[in-house]
Amino acid sequence: NIQETPDQITPFLEQYGGASLQILLDTNSDVATSYGIFAMPTTYVIDGSGIVNYIKLGEMTAGDLAAYVEAINAAQA
């Protein structure tokens, strides 16, 4: 989300089963500017140490996410 409020994103998260996810609210576009986001959707996969491991421009599939998580877990093993 960019420049959206909790009231705007909550119905979307509830509809698609993401209500338990931790969502960064970028209400002032500060994060988008810092990360150079110029397309939506853009997904950053950040590991437990805060390191950006993967960037996905465009739609993220369940398979994409599973592959990213598997790669992160393998690297940490």
PDB file of C-alpha atoms in Angstrom:
ATOM      1  CA  ASN A   1       0.000   0.000   0.000  1.00  0.00           C
ATOM      2  CA  ILE A   2       1.082   3.532  -0.621  1.00  0.00           C
ATOM      3  CA  GLN A   3      -0.781   6.432   0.964  1.00  0.00           C
ATOM      4  CA  GLU A   4      -3.560   4.195   2.268  1.00  0.00           C
ATOM      5  CA  THR A   5      -5.011   4.113   5.762  1.00  0.00           C
ATOM      6  CA  PRO A   6      -5.753   1.055   7.905  1.00  0.00           C
ATOM      7  CA  ASP A   7      -9.456   1.592   7.175  1.00  0.00           C
ATOM      8  CA  GLN A   8      -8.735   1.328   3.456  1.00  0.00           C
ATOM      9  CA  ILE A   9      -6.621  -1.837   3.542  1.00  0.00           C
ATOM     10  CA  THR A  10      -8.402  -3.828   6.286  1.00  0.00           C
ATOM     11  CA  PRO A  11     -11.362  -4.951   4.122  1.00  0.00           C
ATOM     12  CA  PHE A  12      -8.945  -6.166   1.419  1.00  0.00           C
ATOM     13  CA  LEU A  13      -6.879  -8.131   3.946  1.00  0.00           C
ATOM     14  CA  GLU A  14      -9.982  -9.663   5.520  1.00  0.00           C
ATOM     15  CA  GLN A  15     -11.389 -10.626   2.112  1.00  0.00           C
ATOM     16  CA  TYR A  16      -8.206 -12.405   1.037  1.00  0.00           C
ATOM     17  CA  GLY A  17      -7.238 -13.991   4.357  1.00  0.00           C
ATOM     18  CA  GLY A  18      -4.383 -11.647   5.161  1.00  0.00           C
ATOM     19  CA  ALA A  19      -5.776 -10.059   8.314  1.00  0.00           C
ATOM     20  CA  SER A  20      -3.096 -11.729  10.464  1.00  0.00           C
ATOM     21  CA  LEU A  21      -0.198 -10.459   8.319  1.00  0.00           C
ATOM     22  CA  GLN A  22       2.052  -7.666   9.538  1.00  0.00           C
ATOM     23  CA  ILE A  23       1.540  -4.869   7.016  1.00  0.00           C
ATOM     24  CA  LEU A  24       3.740  -1.802   6.728  1.00  0.00           C
ATOM     25  CA  LEU A  25       1.550   1.263   6.289  1.00  0.00           C
ATOM     26  CA  ASP A  26       3.289   3.764   4.036  1.00  0.00           C
ATOM     27  CA  THR A  27       0.838   6.601   4.549  1.00  0.00           C
ATOM     28  CA  ASN A  28       3.274   9.315   3.413  1.00  0.00           C
ATOM     29  CA  SER A  29       5.064   7.363   0.620  1.00  0.00           C
ATOM     30  CA  ASP A  30       8.322   7.561   2.572  1.00  0.00           C
ATOM     31  CA  VAL A  31       9.044   3.831   2.238  1.00  0.00           C
ATOM     32  CA  ALA A  32       8.135   3.757  -1.457  1.00  0.00           C
ATOM     33  CA  THR A  33      10.525   6.613  -2.061  1.00  0.00           C
ATOM     34  CA  SER A  34      13.304   4.988   0.007  1.00  0.00           C
ATOM     35  CA  TYR A  35      12.994   1.655  -1.813  1.00  0.00           C
ATOM     36  CA  GLY A  36      12.538   3.205  -5.245  1.00  0.00           C
ATOM     37  CA  ILE A  37       9.150   1.622  -5.831  1.00  0.00           C
ATOM     38  CA  PHE A  38       7.835   2.729  -9.195  1.00  0.00           C
ATOM     39  CA  ALA A  39       5.401  -0.084 -10.001  1.00  0.00           C
ATOM     40  CA  MET A  40       2.582  -1.737  -8.123  1.00  0.00           C
ATOM     41  CA  PRO A  41       2.558  -4.391  -6.975  1.00  0.00           C
ATOM     42  CA  THR A  42       6.164  -4.683  -5.835  1.00  0.00           C
ATOM     43  CA  THR A  43       7.100  -7.277  -3.225  1.00  0.00           C
ATOM     44  CA  TYR A  44      10.247  -7.278  -1.118  1.00  0.00           C
ATOM     45  CA  VAL A  45      11.179 -10.489   0.701  1.00  0.00           C
ATOM     46  CA  ILE A  46      13.103  -9.451   3.808  1.00  0.00           C
ATOM     47  CA  ASP A  47      14.722 -12.045   6.061  1.00  0.00           C
ATOM     48  CA  GLY A  48      14.774 -12.074   9.868  1.00  0.00           C
ATOM     49  CA  SER A  49      17.942  -9.971   9.866  1.00  0.00           C
ATOM     50  CA  GLY A  50      16.281  -7.217   7.861  1.00  0.00           C
ATOM     51  CA  ILE A  51      18.167  -8.048   4.654  1.00  0.00           C
ATOM     52  CA  VAL A  52      16.286  -7.681   1.350  1.00  0.00           C
ATOM     53  CA  ASN A  53      16.762 -11.051  -0.341  1.00  0.00           C
ATOM     54  CA  TYR A  54      14.404 -10.811  -3.304  1.00  0.00           C
ATOM     55  CA  ILE A  55      12.443  -8.170  -5.158  1.00  0.00           C
ATOM     56  CA  LYS A  56       9.454  -9.128  -7.293  1.00  0.00           C
ATOM     57  CA  LEU A  57       7.923  -6.575  -9.649  1.00  0.00           C
ATOM     58  CA  GLY A  58       4.379  -7.478 -10.611  1.00  0.00           C
ATOM     59  CA  GLU A  59       2.042 -10.128  -9.297  1.00  0.00           C
ATOM     60  CA  MET A  60       3.404 -12.482  -6.628  1.00  0.00           C
ATOM     61  CA  THR A  61       2.131 -16.039  -6.871  1.00  0.00           C
ATOM     62  CA  ALA A  62       2.018 -18.565  -4.048  1.00  0.00           C
ATOM     63  CA  GLY A  63       4.711 -20.498  -5.903  1.00  0.00           C
ATOM     64  CA  ASP A  64       6.959 -17.420  -6.056  1.00  0.00           C
ATOM     65  CA  LEU A  65       6.611 -16.864  -2.324  1.00  0.00           C
ATOM     66  CA  ALA A  66       7.228 -20.533  -1.497  1.00  0.00           C
ATOM     67  CA  ALA A  67      10.397 -20.518  -3.610  1.00  0.00           C
ATOM     68  CA  TYR A  68      11.675 -17.358  -1.911  1.00  0.00           C
ATOM     69  CA  VAL A  69      11.026 -18.716   1.582  1.00  0.00           C
ATOM     70  CA  GLU A  70      12.663 -22.040   0.687  1.00  0.00           C
ATOM     71  CA  ALA A  71      15.748 -20.233  -0.653  1.00  0.00           C
ATOM     72  CA  ILE A  72      16.022 -18.072   2.482  1.00  0.00           C
ATOM     73  CA  ASN A  73      15.656 -21.090   4.761  1.00  0.00           C
ATOM     74  CA  ALA A  74      18.296 -23.021   2.783  1.00  0.00           C
ATOM     75  CA  ALA A  75      20.717 -20.093   3.005  1.00  0.00           C
ATOM     76  CA  GLN A  76      20.262 -19.876   6.777  1.00  0.00           C
ATOM     77  CA  ALA A  77      20.749 -23.633   7.353  1.00  0.00           C
TER      78      ALA A  77
END
